[in-house]
Every structure is written in C-alpha cells, then in structure tokens.
Backbone as a ProteinNet text record, in pm:
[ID]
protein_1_A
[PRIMARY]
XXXXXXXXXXXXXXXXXXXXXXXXXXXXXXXXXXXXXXXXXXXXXXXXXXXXXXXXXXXXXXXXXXXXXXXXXXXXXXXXXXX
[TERTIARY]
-3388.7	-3263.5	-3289.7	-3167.2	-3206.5	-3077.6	-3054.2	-2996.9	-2912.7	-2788.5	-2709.7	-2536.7	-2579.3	-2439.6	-2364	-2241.1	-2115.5	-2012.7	-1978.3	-1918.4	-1788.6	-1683.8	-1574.2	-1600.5	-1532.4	-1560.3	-1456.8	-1324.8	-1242.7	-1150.9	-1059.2	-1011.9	-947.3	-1020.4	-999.9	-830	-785.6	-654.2	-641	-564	-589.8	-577	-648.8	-615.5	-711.2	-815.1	-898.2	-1034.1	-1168.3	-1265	-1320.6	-1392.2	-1478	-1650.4	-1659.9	-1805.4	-1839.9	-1963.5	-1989.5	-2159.7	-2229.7	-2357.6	-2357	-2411.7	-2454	-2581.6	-2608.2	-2702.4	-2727.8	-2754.7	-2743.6	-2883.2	-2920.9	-2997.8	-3019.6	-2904.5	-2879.2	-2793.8	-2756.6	-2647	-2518.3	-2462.2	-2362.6	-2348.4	-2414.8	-2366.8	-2310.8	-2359.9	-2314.2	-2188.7	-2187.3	-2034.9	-1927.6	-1997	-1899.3	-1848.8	-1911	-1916.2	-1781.7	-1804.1	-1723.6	-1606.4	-1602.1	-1469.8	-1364.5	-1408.8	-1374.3	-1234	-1173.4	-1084.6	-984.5	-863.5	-763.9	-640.1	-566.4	-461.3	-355.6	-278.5	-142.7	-38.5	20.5	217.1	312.3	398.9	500.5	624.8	687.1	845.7	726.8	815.3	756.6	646.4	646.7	554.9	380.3	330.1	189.8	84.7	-5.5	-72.4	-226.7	-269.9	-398.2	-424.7	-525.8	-532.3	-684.9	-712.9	-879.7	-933.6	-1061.7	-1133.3	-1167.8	-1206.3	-1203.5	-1084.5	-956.4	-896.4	-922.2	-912.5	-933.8	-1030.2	-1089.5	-1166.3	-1094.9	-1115.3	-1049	-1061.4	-1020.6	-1059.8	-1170.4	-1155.2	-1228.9	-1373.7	-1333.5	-1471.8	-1516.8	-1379.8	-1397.7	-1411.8	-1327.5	-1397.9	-1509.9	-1579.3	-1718.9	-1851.7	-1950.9	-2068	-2151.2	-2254.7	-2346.6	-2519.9	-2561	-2691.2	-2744.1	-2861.1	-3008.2	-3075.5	-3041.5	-3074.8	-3247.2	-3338	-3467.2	-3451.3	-3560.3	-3512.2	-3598	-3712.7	-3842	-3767.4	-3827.6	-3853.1	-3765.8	-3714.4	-3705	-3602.6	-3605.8	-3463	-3388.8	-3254.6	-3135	-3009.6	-2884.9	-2778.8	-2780.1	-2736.1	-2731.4	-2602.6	-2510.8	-2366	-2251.3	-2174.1	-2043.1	-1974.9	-1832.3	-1703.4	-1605.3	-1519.7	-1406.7	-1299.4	-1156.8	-1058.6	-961.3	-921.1	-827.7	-653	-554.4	-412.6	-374.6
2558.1	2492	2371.3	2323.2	2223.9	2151.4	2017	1953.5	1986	1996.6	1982.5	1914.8	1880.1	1784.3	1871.6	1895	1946.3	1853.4	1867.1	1770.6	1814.4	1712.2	1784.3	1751.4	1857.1	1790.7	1785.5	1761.3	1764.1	1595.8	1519.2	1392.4	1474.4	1349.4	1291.4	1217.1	1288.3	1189.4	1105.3	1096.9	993.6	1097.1	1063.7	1162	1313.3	1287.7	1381.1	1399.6	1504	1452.7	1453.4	1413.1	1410.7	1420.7	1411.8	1503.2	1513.9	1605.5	1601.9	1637.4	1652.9	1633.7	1782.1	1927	2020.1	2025.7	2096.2	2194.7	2312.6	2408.6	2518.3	2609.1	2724.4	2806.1	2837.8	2853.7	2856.3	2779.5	2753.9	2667.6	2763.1	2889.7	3029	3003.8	2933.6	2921.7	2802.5	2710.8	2516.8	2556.3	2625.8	2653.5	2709.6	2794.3	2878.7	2771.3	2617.2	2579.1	2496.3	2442.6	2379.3	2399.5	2520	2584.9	2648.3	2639.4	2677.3	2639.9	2671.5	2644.1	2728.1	2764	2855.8	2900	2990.3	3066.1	3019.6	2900.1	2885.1	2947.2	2956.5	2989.9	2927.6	2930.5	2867.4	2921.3	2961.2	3062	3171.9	3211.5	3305.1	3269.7	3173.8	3137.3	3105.2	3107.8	3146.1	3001.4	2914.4	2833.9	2827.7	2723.7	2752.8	2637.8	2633.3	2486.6	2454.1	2361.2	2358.8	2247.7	2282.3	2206.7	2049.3	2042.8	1948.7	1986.9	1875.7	1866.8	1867.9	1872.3	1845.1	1997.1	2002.5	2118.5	2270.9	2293.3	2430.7	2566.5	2657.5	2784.9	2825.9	2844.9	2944	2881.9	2760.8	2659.1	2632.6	2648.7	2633.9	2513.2	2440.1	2236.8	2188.5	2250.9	2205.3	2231.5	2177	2179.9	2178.6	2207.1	2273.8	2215.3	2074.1	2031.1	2033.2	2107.8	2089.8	1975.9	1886.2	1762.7	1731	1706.4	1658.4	1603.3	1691.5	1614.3	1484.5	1497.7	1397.1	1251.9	1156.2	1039.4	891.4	814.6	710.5	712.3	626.7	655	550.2	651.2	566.6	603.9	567.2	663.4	759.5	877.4	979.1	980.5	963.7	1033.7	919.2	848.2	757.4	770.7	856.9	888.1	885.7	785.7	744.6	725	792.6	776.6	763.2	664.7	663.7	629.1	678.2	639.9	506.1
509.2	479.4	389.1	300.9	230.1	226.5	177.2	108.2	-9.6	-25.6	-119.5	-170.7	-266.4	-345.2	-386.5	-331.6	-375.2	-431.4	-518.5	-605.4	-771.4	-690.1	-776.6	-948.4	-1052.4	-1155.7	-1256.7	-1156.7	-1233.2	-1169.1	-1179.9	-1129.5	-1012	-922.1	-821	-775.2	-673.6	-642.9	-545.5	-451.4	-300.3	-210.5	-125.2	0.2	-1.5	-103	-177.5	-147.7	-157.1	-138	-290.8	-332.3	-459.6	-440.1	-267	-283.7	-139.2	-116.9	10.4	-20.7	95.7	106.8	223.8	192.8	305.9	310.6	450	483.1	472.8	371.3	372.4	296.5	355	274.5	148.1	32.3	-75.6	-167.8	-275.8	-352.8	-276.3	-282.6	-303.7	-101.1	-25.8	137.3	116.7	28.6	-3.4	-40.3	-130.9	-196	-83.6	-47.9	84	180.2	227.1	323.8	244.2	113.5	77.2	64.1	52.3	18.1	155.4	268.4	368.3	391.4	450.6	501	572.3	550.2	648	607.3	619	614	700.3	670.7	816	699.6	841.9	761.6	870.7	774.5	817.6	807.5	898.9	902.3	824.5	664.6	619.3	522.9	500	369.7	429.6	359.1	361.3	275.3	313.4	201.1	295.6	201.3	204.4	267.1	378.3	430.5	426.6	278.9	305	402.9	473.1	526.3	407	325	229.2	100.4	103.3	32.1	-110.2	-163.1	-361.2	-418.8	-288.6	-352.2	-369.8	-502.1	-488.7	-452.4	-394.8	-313.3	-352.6	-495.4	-567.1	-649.1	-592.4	-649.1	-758.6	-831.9	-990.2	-1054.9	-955.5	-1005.3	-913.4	-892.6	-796.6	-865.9	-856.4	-897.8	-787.7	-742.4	-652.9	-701.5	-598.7	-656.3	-575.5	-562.4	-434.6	-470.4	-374	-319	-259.3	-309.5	-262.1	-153.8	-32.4	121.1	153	4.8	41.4	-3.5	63.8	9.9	114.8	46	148.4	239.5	292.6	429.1	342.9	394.5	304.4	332.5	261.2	226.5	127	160.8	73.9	17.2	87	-12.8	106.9	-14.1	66.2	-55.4	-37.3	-133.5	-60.7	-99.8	14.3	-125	-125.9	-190.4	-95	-58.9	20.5	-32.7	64	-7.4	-20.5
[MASK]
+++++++++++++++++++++++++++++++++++++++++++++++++++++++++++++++++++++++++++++++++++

C-alpha cells in the first residue's frame, strides 16, 4: 500500500474538497476511493451523493499522485474551504 494525493484541477468552491491524501494499492483504487459515493432519490428523482464534494464521478477534474511514504514526520495534506 502507498500514499496518494488526489487533487482537484479544476476551481474550487465553498463547501468543496480540493484534495485528499489515500491509502491505496494503485493510483485507479486512489481514484475509486475518491470518487465514491451514492445513489439517493427522492420522490422520483434520482442524484448523486459523493463521499467528497467537488470531486467529480467520473474523475475528470482529479489528478492522482503517489506520495513518498519516506522521510520526516509532519503534515501531509490540510485543505479546508469553508462557507
């Protein structure tokens, strides 16, 4: 398993994420994780409810970076857009 930067690359709004930090086997599971989310409906209508907001289903504004696990202790990833 490794380290990776998922990260939007298109603007950012409020209430949005613009990046996250996984754990995953490959870049294509990072992506999967990012993109997660769910199917609600409502009466009849149908939308998409992602686990991370801003990111899009199909992961077309995301970029996918394997992250080096070596080296100092620190922060890795703080992205806060708030309303």
């Amino acid at each position: 398993m490794a380290l990776f930067l998922v990260s939007r690359t298109d603007r950012t709004d409020y209430d949005e994420y613009d990046a996250i930090v996984v754990r995953a086997g490959d870049e294509s599971t990072a992506l999967k994780i990012a993109t997660h989310g769910e199917e609600k409906h409502y009466g009849e209508s149908a939308y998409w409810s992602p686990d991370f907001p801003g990111f899009d289903r199909d992961g077309v504004n995301l970029t996918v970076e394997r992250l080096e696990s070596r080296g100092p202790a620190g922060l890795i990833l703080k992205s806060f857009n708030a309303a």
